[in-house]
Coordinates of C-alpha atoms and ligand atoms in Angstrom, one line a residue:
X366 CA 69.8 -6.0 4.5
X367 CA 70.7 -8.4 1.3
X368 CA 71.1 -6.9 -2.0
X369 CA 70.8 -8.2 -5.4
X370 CA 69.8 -12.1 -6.0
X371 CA 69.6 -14.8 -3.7
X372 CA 71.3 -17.5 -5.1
X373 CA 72.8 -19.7 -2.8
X374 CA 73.3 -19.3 1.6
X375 CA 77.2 -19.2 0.6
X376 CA 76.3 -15.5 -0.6
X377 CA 75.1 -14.3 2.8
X378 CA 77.4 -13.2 5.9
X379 CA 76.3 -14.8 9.2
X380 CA 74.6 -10.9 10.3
X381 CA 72.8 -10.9 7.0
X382 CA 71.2 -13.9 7.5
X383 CA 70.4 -13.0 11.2
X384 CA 69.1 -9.6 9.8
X385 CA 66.5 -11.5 7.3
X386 CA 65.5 -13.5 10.3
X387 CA 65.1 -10.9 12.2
X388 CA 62.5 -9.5 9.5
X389 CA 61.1 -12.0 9.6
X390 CA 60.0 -11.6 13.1
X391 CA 59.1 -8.5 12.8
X392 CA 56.8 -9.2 9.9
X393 CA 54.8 -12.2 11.4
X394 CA 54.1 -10.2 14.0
X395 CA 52.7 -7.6 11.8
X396 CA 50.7 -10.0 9.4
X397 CA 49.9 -12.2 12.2
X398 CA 47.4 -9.3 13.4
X399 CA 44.2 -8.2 11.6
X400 CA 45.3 -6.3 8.7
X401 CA 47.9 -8.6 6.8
X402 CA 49.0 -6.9 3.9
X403 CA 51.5 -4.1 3.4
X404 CA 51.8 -1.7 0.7
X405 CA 55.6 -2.1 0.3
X406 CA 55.6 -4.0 -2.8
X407 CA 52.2 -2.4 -4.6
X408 CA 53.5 -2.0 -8.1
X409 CA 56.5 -4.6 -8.5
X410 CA 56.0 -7.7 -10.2
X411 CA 57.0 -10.9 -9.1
X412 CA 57.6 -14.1 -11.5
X413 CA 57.6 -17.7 -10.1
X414 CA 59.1 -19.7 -12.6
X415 CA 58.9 -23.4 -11.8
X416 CA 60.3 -25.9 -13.8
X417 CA 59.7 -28.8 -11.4
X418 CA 56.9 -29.0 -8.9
X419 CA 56.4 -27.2 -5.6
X420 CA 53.3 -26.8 -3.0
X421 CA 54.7 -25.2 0.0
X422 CA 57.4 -23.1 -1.8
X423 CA 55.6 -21.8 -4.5
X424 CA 52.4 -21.0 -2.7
X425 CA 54.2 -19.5 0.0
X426 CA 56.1 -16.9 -2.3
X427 CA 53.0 -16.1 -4.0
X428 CA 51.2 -15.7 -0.1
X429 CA 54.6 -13.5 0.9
X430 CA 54.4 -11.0 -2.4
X431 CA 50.5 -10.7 -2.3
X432 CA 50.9 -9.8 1.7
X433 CA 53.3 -7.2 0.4
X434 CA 51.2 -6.2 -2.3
X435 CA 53.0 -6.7 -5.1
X436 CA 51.9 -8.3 -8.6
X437 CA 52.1 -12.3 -8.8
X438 CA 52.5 -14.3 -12.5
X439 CA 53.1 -18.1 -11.9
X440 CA 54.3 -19.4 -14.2
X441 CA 54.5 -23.8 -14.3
X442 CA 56.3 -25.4 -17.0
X443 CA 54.0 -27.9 -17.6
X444 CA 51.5 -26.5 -20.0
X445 CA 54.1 -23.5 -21.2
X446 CA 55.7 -23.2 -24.1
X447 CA 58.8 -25.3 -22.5
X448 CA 56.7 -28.2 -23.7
X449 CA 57.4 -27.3 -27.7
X450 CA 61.4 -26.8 -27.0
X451 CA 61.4 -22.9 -25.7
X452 CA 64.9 -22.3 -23.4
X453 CA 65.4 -20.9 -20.2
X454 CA 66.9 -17.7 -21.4
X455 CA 63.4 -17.0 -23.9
X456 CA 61.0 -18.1 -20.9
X457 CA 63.0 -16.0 -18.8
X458 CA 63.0 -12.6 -21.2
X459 CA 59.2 -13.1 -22.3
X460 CA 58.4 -12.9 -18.4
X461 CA 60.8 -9.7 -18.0
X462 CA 59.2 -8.7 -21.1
X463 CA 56.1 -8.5 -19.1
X464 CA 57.3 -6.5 -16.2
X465 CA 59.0 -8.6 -13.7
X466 CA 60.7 -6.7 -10.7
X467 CA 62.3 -10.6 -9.4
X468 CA 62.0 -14.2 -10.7
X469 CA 61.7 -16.7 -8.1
X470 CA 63.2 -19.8 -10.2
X471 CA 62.8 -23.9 -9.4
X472 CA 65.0 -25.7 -11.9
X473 CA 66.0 -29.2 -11.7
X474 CA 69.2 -28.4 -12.6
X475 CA 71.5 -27.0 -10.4
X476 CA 72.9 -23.5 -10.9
X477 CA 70.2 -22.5 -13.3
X478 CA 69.6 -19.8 -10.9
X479 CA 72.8 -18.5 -11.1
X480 CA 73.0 -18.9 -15.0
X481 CA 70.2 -16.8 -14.6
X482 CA 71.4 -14.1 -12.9
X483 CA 75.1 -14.4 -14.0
X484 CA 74.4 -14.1 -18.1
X485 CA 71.9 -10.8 -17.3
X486 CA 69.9 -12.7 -19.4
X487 CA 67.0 -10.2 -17.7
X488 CA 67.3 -7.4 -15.1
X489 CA 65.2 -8.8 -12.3
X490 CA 66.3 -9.9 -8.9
X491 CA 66.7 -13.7 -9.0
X492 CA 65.8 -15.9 -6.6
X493 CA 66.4 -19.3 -6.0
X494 CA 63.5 -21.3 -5.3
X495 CA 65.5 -24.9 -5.4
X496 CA 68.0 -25.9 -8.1
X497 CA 68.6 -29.5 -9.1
X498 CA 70.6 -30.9 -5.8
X499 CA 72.5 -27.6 -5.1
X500 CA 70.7 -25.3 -2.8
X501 CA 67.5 -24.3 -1.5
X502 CA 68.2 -21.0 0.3
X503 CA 64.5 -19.9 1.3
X504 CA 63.8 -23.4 3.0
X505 CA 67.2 -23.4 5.1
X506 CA 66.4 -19.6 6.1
X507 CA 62.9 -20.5 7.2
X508 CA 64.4 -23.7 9.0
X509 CA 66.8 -21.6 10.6
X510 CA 64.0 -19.1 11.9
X511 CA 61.6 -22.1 13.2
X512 CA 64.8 -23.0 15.1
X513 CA 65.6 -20.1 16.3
X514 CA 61.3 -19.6 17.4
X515 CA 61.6 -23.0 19.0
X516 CA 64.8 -23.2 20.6
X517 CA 67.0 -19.8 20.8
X518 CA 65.3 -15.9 21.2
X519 CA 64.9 -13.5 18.7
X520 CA 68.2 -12.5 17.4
X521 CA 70.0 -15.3 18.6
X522 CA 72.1 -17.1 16.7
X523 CA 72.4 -21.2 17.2
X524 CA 75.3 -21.8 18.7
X525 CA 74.9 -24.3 21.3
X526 CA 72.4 -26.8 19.3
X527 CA 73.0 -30.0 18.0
X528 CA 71.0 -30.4 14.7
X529 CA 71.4 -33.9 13.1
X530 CA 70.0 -34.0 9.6
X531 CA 69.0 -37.5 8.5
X532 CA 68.8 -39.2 5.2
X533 CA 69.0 -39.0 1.0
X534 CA 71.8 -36.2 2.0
X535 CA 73.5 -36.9 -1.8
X536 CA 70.1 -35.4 -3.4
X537 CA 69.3 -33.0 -1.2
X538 CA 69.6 -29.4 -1.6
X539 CA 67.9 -28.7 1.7
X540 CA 70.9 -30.5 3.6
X541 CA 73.4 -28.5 1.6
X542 CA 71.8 -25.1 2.3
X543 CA 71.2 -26.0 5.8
X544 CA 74.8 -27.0 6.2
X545 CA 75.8 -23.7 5.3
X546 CA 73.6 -21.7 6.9
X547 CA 72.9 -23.7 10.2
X548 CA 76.7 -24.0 11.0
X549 CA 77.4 -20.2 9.5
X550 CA 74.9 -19.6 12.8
X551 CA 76.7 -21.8 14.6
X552 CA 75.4 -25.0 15.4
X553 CA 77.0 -28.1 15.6
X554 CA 75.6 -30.4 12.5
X555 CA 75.8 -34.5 12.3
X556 CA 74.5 -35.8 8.9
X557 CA 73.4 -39.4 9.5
X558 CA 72.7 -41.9 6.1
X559 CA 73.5 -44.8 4.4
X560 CA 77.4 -44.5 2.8
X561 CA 75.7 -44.8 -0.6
X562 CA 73.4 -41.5 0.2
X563 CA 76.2 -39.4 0.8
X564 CA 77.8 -36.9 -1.6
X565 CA 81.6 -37.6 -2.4
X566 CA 83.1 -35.2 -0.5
X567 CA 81.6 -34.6 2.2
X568 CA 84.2 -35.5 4.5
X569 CA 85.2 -31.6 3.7
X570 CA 81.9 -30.3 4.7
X571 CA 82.1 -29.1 8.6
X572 CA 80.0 -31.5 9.7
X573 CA 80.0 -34.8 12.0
X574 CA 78.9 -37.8 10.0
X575 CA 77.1 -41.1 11.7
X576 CA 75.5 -44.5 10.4
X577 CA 74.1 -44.8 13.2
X578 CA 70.9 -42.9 13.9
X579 CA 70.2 -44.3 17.5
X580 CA 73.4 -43.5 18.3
X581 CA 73.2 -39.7 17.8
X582 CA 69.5 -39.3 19.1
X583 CA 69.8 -38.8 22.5
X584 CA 72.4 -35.9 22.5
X585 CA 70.3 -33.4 19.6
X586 CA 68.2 -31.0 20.1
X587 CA 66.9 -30.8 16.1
X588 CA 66.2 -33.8 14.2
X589 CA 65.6 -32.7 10.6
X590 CA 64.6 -35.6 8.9
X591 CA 64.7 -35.5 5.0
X592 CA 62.7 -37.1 2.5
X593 CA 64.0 -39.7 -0.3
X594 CA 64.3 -38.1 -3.4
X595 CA 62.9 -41.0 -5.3
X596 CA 62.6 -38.8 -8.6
X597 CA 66.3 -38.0 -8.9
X598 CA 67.3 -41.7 -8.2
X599 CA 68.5 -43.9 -10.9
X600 CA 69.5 -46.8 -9.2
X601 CA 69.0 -48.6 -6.4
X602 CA 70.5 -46.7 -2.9
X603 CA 69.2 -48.9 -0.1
X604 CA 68.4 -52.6 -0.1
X605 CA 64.7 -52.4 0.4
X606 CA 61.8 -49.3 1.8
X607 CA 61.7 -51.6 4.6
X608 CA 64.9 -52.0 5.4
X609 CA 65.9 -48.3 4.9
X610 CA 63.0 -47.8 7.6
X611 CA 64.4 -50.0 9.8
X612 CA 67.7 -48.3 10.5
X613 CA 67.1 -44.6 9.2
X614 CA 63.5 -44.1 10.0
X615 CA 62.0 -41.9 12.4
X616 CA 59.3 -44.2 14.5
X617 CA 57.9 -44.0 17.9
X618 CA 60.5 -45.7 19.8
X619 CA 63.1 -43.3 18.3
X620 CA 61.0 -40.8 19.1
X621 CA 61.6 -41.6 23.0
X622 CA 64.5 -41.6 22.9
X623 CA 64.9 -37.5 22.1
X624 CA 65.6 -35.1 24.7
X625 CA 62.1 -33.9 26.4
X626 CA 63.0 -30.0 24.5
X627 CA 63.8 -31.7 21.1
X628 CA 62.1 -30.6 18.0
X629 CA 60.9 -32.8 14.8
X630 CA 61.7 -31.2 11.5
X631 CA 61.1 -32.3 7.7
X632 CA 61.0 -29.4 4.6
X633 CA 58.3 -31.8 3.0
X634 CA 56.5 -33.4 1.2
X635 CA 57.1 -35.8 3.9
X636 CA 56.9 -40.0 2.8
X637 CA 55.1 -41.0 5.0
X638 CA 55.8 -44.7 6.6
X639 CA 58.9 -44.3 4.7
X640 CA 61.4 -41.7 6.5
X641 CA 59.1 -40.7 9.1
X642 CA 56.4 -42.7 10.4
X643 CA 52.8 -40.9 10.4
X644 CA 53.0 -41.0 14.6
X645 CA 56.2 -39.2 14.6
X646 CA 55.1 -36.7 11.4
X647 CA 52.1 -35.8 13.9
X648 CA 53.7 -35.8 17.3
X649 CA 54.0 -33.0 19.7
X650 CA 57.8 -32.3 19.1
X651 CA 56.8 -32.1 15.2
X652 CA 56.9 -28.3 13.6
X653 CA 56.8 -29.2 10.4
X654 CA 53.5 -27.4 10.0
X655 CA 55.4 -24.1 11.8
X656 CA 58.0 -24.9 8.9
X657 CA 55.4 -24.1 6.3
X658 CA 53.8 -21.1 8.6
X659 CA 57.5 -19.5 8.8
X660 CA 58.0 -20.0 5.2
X661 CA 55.6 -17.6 4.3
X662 CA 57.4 -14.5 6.7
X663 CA 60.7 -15.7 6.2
X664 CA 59.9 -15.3 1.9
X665 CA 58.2 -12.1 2.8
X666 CA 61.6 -11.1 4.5
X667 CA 63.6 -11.9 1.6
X668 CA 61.7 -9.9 -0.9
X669 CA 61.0 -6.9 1.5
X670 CA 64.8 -6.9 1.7
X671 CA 65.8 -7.7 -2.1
X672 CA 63.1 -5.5 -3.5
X673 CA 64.3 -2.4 -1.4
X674 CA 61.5 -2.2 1.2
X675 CA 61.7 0.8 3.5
X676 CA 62.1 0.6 7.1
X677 CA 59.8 -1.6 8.8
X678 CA 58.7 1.1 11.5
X679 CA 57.3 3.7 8.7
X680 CA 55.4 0.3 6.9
X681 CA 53.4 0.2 10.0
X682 CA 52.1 3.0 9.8
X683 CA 50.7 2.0 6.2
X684 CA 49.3 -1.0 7.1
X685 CA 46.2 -1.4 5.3
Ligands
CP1226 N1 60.1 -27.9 1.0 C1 59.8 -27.7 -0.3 O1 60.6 -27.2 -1.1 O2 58.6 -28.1 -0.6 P1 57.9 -28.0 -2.1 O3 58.6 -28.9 -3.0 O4 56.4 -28.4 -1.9 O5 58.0 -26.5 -2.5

């Protein structure tokens, strides 16, 4: 079981974050039968406070704490008080002020989560939802879980796969969480981009590192591709869209050129015709869709655990 916030994958041992997929598993296949919701949350309040925009993660967290019956406020900055000058730590205590059990936070700066937690600015759980380029915990969690669905058995861990992860690596805080967590599992991870879309120092991070995507291809059994962050870029990475495309796209022939057992991954939104062509986004080996479907059990997981659900064999008995 985790305790307190979840603030970054670096947080959580290698059996903790095998025990969240686990519970995971066990509540899909609960909420994946006729009665959906469980009464382990009725009366806790849950906050998601996004500062930048979200579709899959916010809806999902909202999906995962109604299943478990617990309050939802979202909260958007856009059209908040944010907009006449208010800070994090007075958005953060108005919400507590109104009963918030855990905050589920998107910043675009990274370690506002933490800050969060850290100055006790409010008593809730904290949880972080994507900061800046740091860390996305729930996505690399849910990742890890459609892996382990597609690839491994329940319980495994990943050792064995090869995951290459493929593109704006220097913005991402997908590829650092997944770093962490997919090797903590242990799988072996290549990161493959243009020089100029990698972090400075990631020569330390324990991963492979390739230029060449066609190169890699044929030996993984996960290609995660990741989307270009065009929104955090202030000048110019890559020569042209085409030419990015060209060597670090996913397309049809590259495609064929993955083991028959290979999986297609992207955390979305995906660019379409950019880094992944439409054919591959919709191809048979793509689970991006599962990605989304997992997100919602995997979140559910999390805040079962964080908000000190019971053991899952007396909720199902309280399904209702
Ligand atoms: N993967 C992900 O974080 O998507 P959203 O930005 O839509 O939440």
């Amino acid at each position: 079981m985790i305790k307190g916030h979840l603030l970054s994958v670096a947080d959580l041992t290698k059996d903790e974050a095998l025990g969240v997929l686990a519970t995971a598993h066990e509540l899909a296949q609960i909420t994946d039968g006729p009665n959906k919701k469980l009464p382990t949350l009725r009366g806790k309040t849950i906050v998601n406070l996004f500062f930048e925009d979200s579709t899959r993660t916010r809806i999902s967290f909202e999906t995962a704490a109604k299943r478990l019956s617990a309050d939802v406020i979202n909260f958007s900055a856009k059209g908040s008080s944010v907009s006449k000058g208010e800070s994090l730590k007075d958005t953060a205590q108005t919400l507590q002020a109104m009963g918030a059990d855990a905050v589920v936070i998107r910043h675009g700066s990274s370690g506002a989560a933490k800050r969060l937690a850290d100055t006790k600015w409010i008593s809730a759980t904290v949880i972080n939802a994507g900061d800046g380029t740091h860390e996305h915990p729930t996505q690399a969690l849910l990742d890890a879980y459609t892996i382990q669905h597609h690839l491994k058995g329940k319980g495994d861990d990943l050792t064995g796969l090869n995951v290459v992860i493929v593109g704006d690596i220097l913005h991402s805080r997908v590829a650092r969480s997944n770093v962490l967590l997919l090797t903590k599992l242990g799988a072996k991870v290549t990161l493959v981009a243009p020089p100029t879309l990698l972090p400075v120092g990631v020569e330390d991070w324990s991963v492979d590192i390739s230029y060449d995507l066609d190169q890699v291809l044929g030996n993984c059994d996960v290609v995660m591709m990741l989307r270009i962050q065009q929104e955090r870029m202030l000048n110019s990475y890559f020569p042209t869209e085409r030419e990015y495309s060209r060597r670090y796209g996913l397309n049809s022939q590259r495609l064929s050129m993955l083991k028959s057992s290979a999986i297609v991954m992207h955390p979305g939104p995906m660019n379409r015709g950019l880094e992944i062509s439409a054919e591959s986004a919709d191809d048979i080996k793509s689970v991006v869709i599962d990605q989304v479907k997992n997100g919602v059990s995997v979140r559910m997981a999390v805040l079962y655990e964080l908000l000190g659900g019971v053991a899952l064999n007396s909720e199902k008995s309280g399904v209702k």
